[in-house]
Amino acid sequence: MKKVALAFSGGLDTTVCVSLLQEEYGYDEIVGVTVDVGQPDSEFVEAEETAAAHDLDLHVVDARSEFAALCFDSVCANATYQGYPLGTALARPIIASSIVDVAQAEGCDALAHGCTGKGNDQLRFEAVWRNTNMEVIAPVRELELTREWEQEYAAEQNLPVQAGNDGVWSIDTNLWSRSIEGGKLENPEHVPNENIYEWTAGPTDRPSTEQITIGFEDGIPVSLNGQHHEPVELITQLNKQAGTHGVGRTDMMEDRMLGLKVRENYEHPGATTLLTAHEALEQLVLTKDERDFKRHVDAEWAQKAYEGLINHPLLTALEGFIQETQSRVTGNVTIKFEGGRARPVSRESPYAAYSADAASFNTSSVGSITQQDATGIAKYHGFQGRLATTIESDTE
Ligand code: ARG
């Protein structure tokens, strides 16, 4: 008896994989695994229905808390990749390792996914899976399937595939972001219709403005308007609230790992709000030197997270630096939702590296330091530049 665990969503790719794993790969038993990282309920209904029609043994694993915790690590790293807050990328290692757990408990010999050979997800899944002794199978990539072929095959085999949005776009939704790609959107010139968006309101459907306050402890968002919220709850609530204000839309050309560019559309109202608030608090509490250096650390963190390598030693090392800085990122930030944006309008922290007295126009000295103490520094400032330009004009 050969047994395989399949990453199963109930969508076209994974549904076709169920038949192919039996017919082309000779597996007798297939365990479908759907991992909950905050997809809408309809996706679970679709997965359950498709699994039932297939007689597929389906396991649903709730990984929302674990995923939300990783999203909050990404907030501490101010993490975006080319402007996108990494929802799909962060979810993949969590999904992949949840599937390994089920596969091990079920005594599977192999792990399978329905990713194509063009995208990032195959790499993210396999980075986790190839760390096990199980065989890795990627039917769509190995058999070089196209979406059209899959559609015909599904019809021929009478596979229960729901067309969703008429199969027009490929959508990936979780707690942190909603991604829309494919179809007409593949043409970078095409201006998307408002109807591709589900989480964010268009300009004519938004309430005027609203202010909210987010509380942070050690860099982690913990409260909304003074009320404590668990991570999953907080993200869900902010997706709704910031979404009604149209916050967090990205329309971009994204450089995938393989080098291909892809046109992506994303919605991420909660992520944008939390990332914006977190950065506003860091501005208040971190020194300029820390901020300058952290920008590089953050960018490297985001790069590794985009690659799905959340256990990479580099990421762990970067994490050490980030954690060290976050011990002062405690306080509150008020955000104003306005014109489709989340704008920080107030921040406060017991760790503010800021002295109103020192910066004020109304006081003349800072402790024992007087304004006149700056005179010497002002004389030296720009010294090298002056020398260099004088030499230049002398030798002309
Ligand atoms: N390009 C993005 C990433 O690699 C998201 C892809 C989402 N997939 C989808 N079917 N819409 O992180």
Short mmCIF file of C-alpha atoms and ligand atoms in Angstrom, two decimals:
data_model
loop_
_atom_site.label_atom_id
_atom_site.label_comp_id
_atom_site.label_asym_id
_atom_site.label_seq_id
_atom_site.Cartn_x
_atom_site.Cartn_y
_atom_site.Cartn_z
CA MET A 1 0.00 0.00 0.00
CA LYS A 2 1.46 3.31 -1.09
CA LYS A 3 0.10 6.32 0.77
CA VAL A 4 0.52 10.01 -0.08
CA ALA A 5 -0.49 13.20 1.71
CA LEU A 6 -1.70 15.89 -0.70
CA ALA A 7 -1.92 19.61 0.01
CA PHE A 8 -5.58 19.97 -0.84
CA SER A 9 -7.63 23.13 -1.38
CA GLY A 10 -10.50 21.76 -3.46
CA GLY A 11 -9.43 23.99 -6.35
CA LEU A 12 -8.73 22.78 -9.87
CA ASP A 13 -5.01 21.93 -9.49
CA THR A 14 -5.31 19.86 -6.34
CA THR A 15 -8.52 18.13 -7.47
CA VAL A 16 -6.87 16.98 -10.67
CA CYS A 17 -3.91 15.81 -8.57
CA VAL A 18 -6.11 13.35 -6.65
CA SER A 19 -6.89 11.38 -9.83
CA LEU A 20 -3.38 11.69 -11.21
CA LEU A 21 -1.76 10.41 -8.01
CA GLN A 22 -3.84 7.27 -8.37
CA GLU A 23 -3.67 6.82 -12.13
CA GLU A 24 -0.24 8.11 -13.07
CA TYR A 25 1.69 7.60 -9.85
CA GLY A 26 0.01 4.42 -8.58
CA TYR A 27 -0.88 5.57 -5.08
CA ASP A 28 -3.58 3.49 -3.43
CA GLU A 29 -4.36 5.85 -0.64
CA ILE A 30 -4.47 9.62 -0.64
CA VAL A 31 -4.82 11.76 2.44
CA GLY A 32 -6.00 15.29 1.63
CA VAL A 33 -4.79 18.01 3.98
CA THR A 34 -6.37 21.46 4.08
CA VAL A 35 -4.60 23.87 6.40
CA ASP A 36 -6.58 26.75 7.86
CA VAL A 37 -4.53 29.94 7.67
CA GLY A 38 -7.62 32.13 7.65
CA GLN A 39 -9.20 31.42 4.27
CA PRO A 40 -12.87 32.32 3.91
CA ASP A 41 -15.39 29.66 5.02
CA SER A 42 -16.46 29.05 1.42
CA GLU A 43 -13.06 27.52 0.67
CA PHE A 44 -13.49 24.89 3.37
CA VAL A 45 -16.95 24.07 2.09
CA GLU A 46 -15.49 23.67 -1.40
CA ALA A 47 -12.68 21.44 -0.08
CA GLU A 48 -15.09 19.28 1.97
CA GLU A 49 -17.51 18.91 -0.93
CA THR A 50 -14.83 18.06 -3.45
CA ALA A 51 -13.21 15.61 -1.04
CA ALA A 52 -16.54 13.91 -0.34
CA ALA A 53 -17.29 13.53 -4.05
CA HIS A 54 -13.82 12.02 -4.50
CA ASP A 55 -14.06 9.78 -1.47
CA LEU A 56 -10.95 11.51 -0.26
CA ASP A 57 -9.95 11.24 3.38
CA LEU A 58 -9.71 14.95 4.28
CA HIS A 59 -7.91 16.39 7.29
CA VAL A 60 -8.43 20.03 8.18
CA VAL A 61 -5.73 21.51 10.40
CA ASP A 62 -6.21 24.84 12.17
CA ALA A 63 -2.88 26.69 11.95
CA ARG A 64 -4.28 30.20 12.30
CA SER A 65 -2.60 31.03 15.62
CA GLU A 66 0.77 29.81 14.45
CA PHE A 67 0.36 31.76 11.21
CA ALA A 68 -0.74 34.93 13.00
CA ALA A 69 2.32 34.67 15.27
CA LEU A 70 4.56 34.53 12.19
CA CYS A 71 2.73 37.51 10.67
CA PHE A 72 3.51 39.44 13.86
CA ASP A 73 7.19 38.45 13.60
CA SER A 74 7.02 39.97 10.13
CA VAL A 75 5.61 43.17 11.65
CA CYS A 76 8.64 43.35 13.95
CA ALA A 77 10.75 43.11 10.80
CA ASN A 78 8.61 45.73 8.96
CA ALA A 79 8.53 43.07 6.30
CA THR A 80 7.35 43.62 2.76
CA TYR A 81 8.75 42.24 -0.49
CA GLN A 82 8.79 44.84 -3.25
CA GLY A 83 5.83 46.41 -1.45
CA TYR A 84 3.80 43.27 -0.75
CA PRO A 85 3.31 42.16 2.88
CA LEU A 86 4.12 38.49 2.18
CA GLY A 87 0.78 36.84 3.03
CA THR A 88 1.16 33.92 0.62
CA ALA A 89 4.86 33.55 1.33
CA LEU A 90 4.51 33.42 5.12
CA ALA A 91 1.65 30.92 4.96
CA ARG A 92 3.46 28.32 2.86
CA PRO A 93 6.00 26.99 5.41
CA ILE A 94 3.21 26.79 8.01
CA ILE A 95 0.99 24.84 5.59
CA ALA A 96 3.88 22.62 4.52
CA SER A 97 4.86 21.64 8.06
CA SER A 98 1.23 21.04 9.10
CA ILE A 99 0.99 18.60 6.18
CA VAL A 100 4.17 16.83 7.31
CA ASP A 101 2.61 16.34 10.77
CA VAL A 102 -0.49 14.72 9.26
CA ALA A 103 1.57 12.63 6.82
CA GLN A 104 3.74 11.29 9.64
CA ALA A 105 0.75 10.49 11.84
CA GLU A 106 -0.94 8.73 8.91
CA GLY A 107 2.17 6.79 7.90
CA CYS A 108 2.49 8.29 4.41
CA ASP A 109 5.42 7.53 2.09
CA ALA A 110 5.10 10.70 0.05
CA LEU A 111 4.00 14.33 0.02
CA ALA A 112 2.34 16.00 -2.98
CA HIS A 113 1.39 19.54 -3.98
CA GLY A 114 -0.46 20.98 -6.95
CA CYS A 115 1.92 23.89 -7.63
CA THR A 116 3.12 24.65 -11.13
CA GLY A 117 6.75 24.74 -12.17
CA LYS A 118 6.61 28.51 -12.63
CA GLY A 119 5.77 29.94 -9.24
CA ASN A 120 7.26 30.42 -5.81
CA ASP A 121 5.03 28.06 -3.88
CA GLN A 122 6.67 24.85 -5.18
CA LEU A 123 9.97 26.09 -3.74
CA ARG A 124 8.44 27.11 -0.42
CA PHE A 125 6.67 23.77 0.06
CA GLU A 126 9.65 21.71 -0.90
CA ALA A 127 12.09 23.66 1.27
CA VAL A 128 10.15 22.18 4.19
CA TRP A 129 9.30 18.79 2.70
CA ARG A 130 12.78 17.88 1.49
CA ASN A 131 13.84 18.01 5.13
CA THR A 132 11.88 14.74 5.66
CA ASN A 133 12.47 11.22 4.36
CA MET A 134 9.26 11.26 2.37
CA GLU A 135 9.15 11.41 -1.40
CA VAL A 136 8.03 14.72 -2.93
CA ILE A 137 5.60 14.67 -5.84
CA ALA A 138 4.56 17.65 -7.93
CA PRO A 139 2.16 16.28 -10.59
CA VAL A 140 1.32 19.59 -12.27
CA ARG A 141 4.99 20.42 -12.72
CA GLU A 142 6.20 16.91 -13.52
CA LEU A 143 3.49 16.23 -16.10
CA GLU A 144 3.74 19.80 -17.42
CA LEU A 145 0.03 20.40 -17.10
CA THR A 146 -1.67 23.56 -18.27
CA ARG A 147 -4.83 24.99 -16.78
CA GLU A 148 -6.71 24.28 -20.00
CA TRP A 149 -5.64 20.64 -19.94
CA GLU A 150 -6.72 20.40 -16.31
CA GLN A 151 -10.13 21.86 -17.11
CA GLU A 152 -10.69 19.34 -19.91
CA TYR A 153 -9.41 16.46 -17.78
CA ALA A 154 -11.69 17.45 -14.90
CA ALA A 155 -14.68 17.54 -17.26
CA GLU A 156 -13.78 14.18 -18.84
CA GLN A 157 -13.30 12.51 -15.47
CA ASN A 158 -16.40 14.16 -14.07
CA LEU A 159 -14.38 15.73 -11.29
CA PRO A 160 -16.32 18.06 -9.06
CA VAL A 161 -14.56 21.34 -9.69
CA GLN A 162 -16.32 24.56 -8.88
CA ALA A 163 -15.42 27.30 -11.26
CA GLY A 164 -15.28 29.90 -8.46
CA ASN A 165 -14.98 33.24 -10.23
CA ASP A 166 -15.53 31.41 -13.54
CA GLY A 167 -11.91 30.37 -13.24
CA VAL A 168 -11.00 33.90 -14.33
CA TRP A 169 -8.48 34.69 -11.59
CA SER A 170 -6.30 32.65 -9.37
CA ILE A 171 -6.91 33.80 -5.83
CA ASP A 172 -4.97 33.04 -2.68
CA THR A 173 -6.51 34.27 0.54
CA ASN A 174 -5.36 34.04 4.13
CA LEU A 175 -5.38 36.19 7.26
CA TRP A 176 -2.57 38.45 6.08
CA SER A 177 -3.46 39.11 2.44
CA ARG A 178 -5.61 38.30 -0.55
CA SER A 179 -3.84 37.87 -3.86
CA ILE A 180 -5.47 38.03 -7.27
CA GLU A 181 -3.57 37.01 -10.39
CA GLY A 182 -4.04 35.44 -13.81
CA GLY A 183 -6.61 35.99 -16.55
CA LYS A 184 -6.71 39.51 -17.93
CA LEU A 185 -4.52 40.67 -15.05
CA GLU A 186 -1.57 38.92 -16.67
CA ASN A 187 -1.41 41.84 -19.07
CA PRO A 188 0.40 44.60 -17.16
CA GLU A 189 -1.43 47.19 -19.28
CA HIS A 190 -4.85 45.97 -18.22
CA VAL A 191 -6.51 48.27 -15.65
CA PRO A 192 -8.33 46.01 -13.17
CA ASN A 193 -12.01 46.41 -12.60
CA GLU A 194 -13.18 47.24 -9.05
CA ASN A 195 -14.72 43.77 -8.87
CA ILE A 196 -11.37 42.03 -8.36
CA TYR A 197 -11.33 43.49 -4.85
CA GLU A 198 -13.24 41.91 -1.99
CA TRP A 199 -11.58 43.23 1.12
CA THR A 200 -11.07 46.88 0.24
CA ALA A 201 -13.71 49.47 -0.60
CA GLY A 202 -13.34 51.63 -3.68
CA PRO A 203 -13.18 55.44 -3.39
CA THR A 204 -16.95 55.92 -3.69
CA ASP A 205 -17.88 53.39 -1.01
CA ARG A 206 -15.76 54.56 1.90
CA PRO A 207 -16.85 56.26 5.14
CA SER A 208 -15.18 59.66 5.66
CA THR A 209 -12.36 59.10 8.18
CA GLU A 210 -11.76 57.14 11.36
CA GLN A 211 -9.07 57.01 14.03
CA ILE A 212 -7.95 53.87 15.80
CA THR A 213 -5.21 53.23 18.37
CA ILE A 214 -3.00 50.17 18.27
CA GLY A 215 -1.04 49.09 21.32
CA PHE A 216 2.30 47.27 21.01
CA GLU A 217 4.31 45.25 23.52
CA ASP A 218 7.88 44.37 22.53
CA GLY A 219 7.01 45.07 18.89
CA ILE A 220 3.94 42.81 18.92
CA PRO A 221 0.50 44.36 18.32
CA VAL A 222 -1.64 43.50 21.34
CA SER A 223 -4.58 45.87 21.47
CA LEU A 224 -7.06 47.91 19.50
CA ASN A 225 -8.49 51.07 21.08
CA GLY A 226 -7.24 49.94 24.49
CA GLN A 227 -8.85 46.52 24.28
CA HIS A 228 -6.68 43.43 24.28
CA HIS A 229 -7.03 41.15 21.24
CA GLU A 230 -5.49 37.81 20.36
CA PRO A 231 -3.48 38.01 17.10
CA VAL A 232 -6.01 36.20 14.86
CA GLU A 233 -8.84 38.35 16.19
CA LEU A 234 -6.87 41.58 15.85
CA ILE A 235 -5.90 40.91 12.24
CA THR A 236 -9.43 39.85 11.31
CA GLN A 237 -10.92 42.96 12.91
CA LEU A 238 -8.43 45.30 11.22
CA ASN A 239 -8.96 43.68 7.83
CA LYS A 240 -12.64 44.62 8.15
CA GLN A 241 -12.15 48.05 9.62
CA ALA A 242 -9.27 49.26 7.46
CA GLY A 243 -10.80 47.47 4.47
CA THR A 244 -13.93 49.62 4.60
CA HIS A 245 -11.58 52.60 4.21
CA GLY A 246 -9.91 51.05 1.17
CA VAL A 247 -6.55 50.70 2.93
CA GLY A 248 -3.98 48.23 1.59
CA ARG A 249 -4.22 47.73 -2.14
CA THR A 250 -1.13 46.86 -4.16
CA ASP A 251 -0.94 46.51 -7.94
CA MET A 252 2.61 45.55 -8.84
CA MET A 253 5.09 43.75 -11.03
CA GLU A 254 6.69 41.16 -8.78
CA ASP A 255 10.04 39.47 -9.36
CA ARG A 256 9.53 35.82 -8.53
CA MET A 257 12.30 33.58 -7.28
CA LEU A 258 12.80 31.88 -10.62
CA GLY A 259 13.36 35.25 -12.23
CA LEU A 260 9.99 35.54 -13.95
CA LYS A 261 8.07 38.73 -13.43
CA VAL A 262 4.39 38.46 -12.60
CA ARG A 263 1.64 41.06 -12.36
CA GLU A 264 0.09 40.79 -8.93
CA ASN A 265 -2.79 42.45 -7.19
CA TYR A 266 -3.05 42.28 -3.44
CA GLU A 267 -5.35 43.40 -0.66
CA HIS A 268 -3.94 43.62 2.86
CA PRO A 269 -5.75 46.24 4.97
CA GLY A 270 -4.85 44.76 8.38
CA ALA A 271 -1.23 44.14 7.44
CA THR A 272 -0.76 47.67 6.08
CA THR A 273 -2.29 49.19 9.21
CA LEU A 274 -0.13 47.16 11.59
CA LEU A 275 3.08 47.61 9.58
CA THR A 276 2.49 51.37 9.36
CA ALA A 277 1.77 51.67 13.08
CA HIS A 278 4.77 49.53 14.03
CA GLU A 279 7.14 51.60 11.94
CA ALA A 280 5.74 54.80 13.47
CA LEU A 281 6.53 53.47 16.95
CA GLU A 282 10.07 52.45 15.93
CA GLN A 283 10.60 56.02 14.69
CA LEU A 284 9.94 57.20 18.25
CA VAL A 285 11.94 54.67 20.28
CA LEU A 286 14.88 53.51 18.18
CA THR A 287 18.02 55.56 17.68
CA LYS A 288 18.92 56.71 14.17
CA ASP A 289 21.77 54.20 14.08
CA GLU A 290 19.49 51.33 14.97
CA ARG A 291 16.92 52.43 12.42
CA ASP A 292 19.50 52.78 9.65
CA PHE A 293 20.95 49.34 10.32
CA LYS A 294 17.58 47.69 10.93
CA ARG A 295 16.41 48.71 7.46
CA HIS A 296 19.00 46.31 6.01
CA VAL A 297 18.20 43.58 8.52
CA ASP A 298 14.49 43.98 7.76
CA ALA A 299 15.07 43.75 4.01
CA GLU A 300 17.07 40.53 4.42
CA TRP A 301 14.40 39.10 6.72
CA ALA A 302 11.72 39.86 4.13
CA GLN A 303 13.82 38.32 1.35
CA LYS A 304 14.25 35.04 3.24
CA ALA A 305 10.57 35.04 4.21
CA TYR A 306 9.62 35.58 0.56
CA GLU A 307 11.71 32.54 -0.28
CA GLY A 308 9.79 30.57 2.36
CA LEU A 309 12.99 29.96 4.33
CA ILE A 310 11.75 30.90 7.80
CA ASN A 311 14.15 28.44 9.47
CA HIS A 312 17.20 29.58 7.53
CA PRO A 313 20.14 30.28 9.88
CA LEU A 314 20.43 33.78 8.40
CA LEU A 315 16.84 34.53 9.32
CA THR A 316 17.38 33.18 12.82
CA ALA A 317 20.44 35.39 13.22
CA LEU A 318 18.57 38.45 11.93
CA GLU A 319 15.79 37.58 14.33
CA GLY A 320 18.30 37.92 17.20
CA PHE A 321 18.99 41.53 16.23
CA ILE A 322 15.33 42.31 15.67
CA GLN A 323 14.28 40.89 19.05
CA GLU A 324 16.96 42.93 20.79
CA THR A 325 15.57 46.15 19.28
CA GLN A 326 11.93 45.26 19.93
CA SER A 327 12.28 45.33 23.73
CA ARG A 328 11.64 49.08 23.53
CA VAL A 329 8.92 48.96 20.87
CA THR A 330 6.16 49.23 23.44
CA GLY A 331 3.50 51.92 23.34
CA ASN A 332 0.53 53.19 21.38
CA VAL A 333 0.10 54.53 17.87
CA THR A 334 -2.98 56.27 16.57
CA ILE A 335 -3.75 55.71 12.93
CA LYS A 336 -6.11 57.76 10.82
CA PHE A 337 -7.83 56.02 7.93
CA GLU A 338 -8.20 58.64 5.27
CA GLY A 339 -8.38 58.60 1.49
CA GLY A 340 -7.52 54.88 1.24
CA ARG A 341 -4.50 55.31 3.47
CA ALA A 342 -3.52 54.46 7.04
CA ARG A 343 -1.65 57.48 8.37
CA PRO A 344 0.04 57.61 11.78
CA VAL A 345 -1.16 60.72 13.60
CA SER A 346 0.06 60.12 17.16
CA ARG A 347 2.53 57.90 19.00
CA GLU A 348 3.61 57.47 22.63
CA SER A 349 5.95 55.16 24.51
CA PRO A 350 7.71 54.98 27.88
CA TYR A 351 10.87 54.26 25.83
CA ALA A 352 10.72 57.31 23.55
CA ALA A 353 14.28 58.29 22.59
CA TYR A 354 12.95 61.80 22.43
CA SER A 355 13.14 64.84 24.60
CA ALA A 356 10.57 67.51 23.90
CA ASP A 357 12.74 69.90 25.93
CA ALA A 358 15.82 69.19 23.83
CA ALA A 359 14.04 69.60 20.50
CA SER A 360 11.83 72.53 21.47
CA PHE A 361 12.20 76.01 19.98
CA ASN A 362 11.19 77.40 23.34
CA THR A 363 14.05 76.21 25.56
CA SER A 364 17.62 77.31 25.08
CA SER A 365 19.61 74.59 26.85
CA VAL A 366 19.46 70.79 27.28
CA GLY A 367 20.69 70.06 30.78
CA SER A 368 24.21 71.44 30.84
CA ILE A 369 24.42 71.60 27.02
CA THR A 370 23.75 75.08 25.68
CA GLN A 371 22.95 76.20 22.15
CA GLN A 372 26.42 77.77 21.94
CA ASP A 373 27.97 74.30 22.32
CA ALA A 374 26.87 73.59 18.75
CA THR A 375 29.09 76.38 17.40
CA GLY A 376 32.23 74.21 17.22
CA ILE A 377 30.39 71.46 15.43
CA ALA A 378 28.88 73.97 13.00
CA LYS A 379 32.39 75.24 12.16
CA TYR A 380 33.60 71.75 11.27
CA HIS A 381 30.44 70.64 9.47
CA GLY A 382 31.09 70.28 5.75
CA PHE A 383 34.84 70.87 6.23
CA GLN A 384 36.02 68.19 3.81
CA GLY A 385 33.58 69.32 1.15
CA ARG A 386 34.78 72.92 1.43
CA LEU A 387 38.40 71.81 1.14
CA ALA A 388 37.67 69.66 -1.89
CA THR A 389 35.76 72.37 -3.74
CA THR A 390 38.38 75.02 -2.92
CA ILE A 391 41.15 72.82 -4.33
CA GLU A 392 39.06 72.25 -7.44
CA SER A 393 38.53 75.95 -8.09
CA ASP A 394 42.22 76.76 -7.32
CA THR A 395 43.46 74.30 -9.91
CA GLU A 396 41.08 75.45 -12.68
N1 ARG B 1 3.21 35.93 -6.04
C1 ARG B 1 2.84 35.82 -4.68
C2 ARG B 1 3.89 35.08 -3.90
O1 ARG B 1 4.61 34.33 -4.46
C3 ARG B 1 1.45 35.29 -4.43
C4 ARG B 1 0.92 34.23 -5.30
C5 ARG B 1 -0.46 33.89 -4.90
N2 ARG B 1 -1.06 32.88 -5.65
C6 ARG B 1 -2.24 32.96 -6.28
N3 ARG B 1 -2.69 31.90 -6.82
N4 ARG B 1 -2.92 34.06 -6.37
O2 ARG B 1 4.03 35.24 -2.71
#
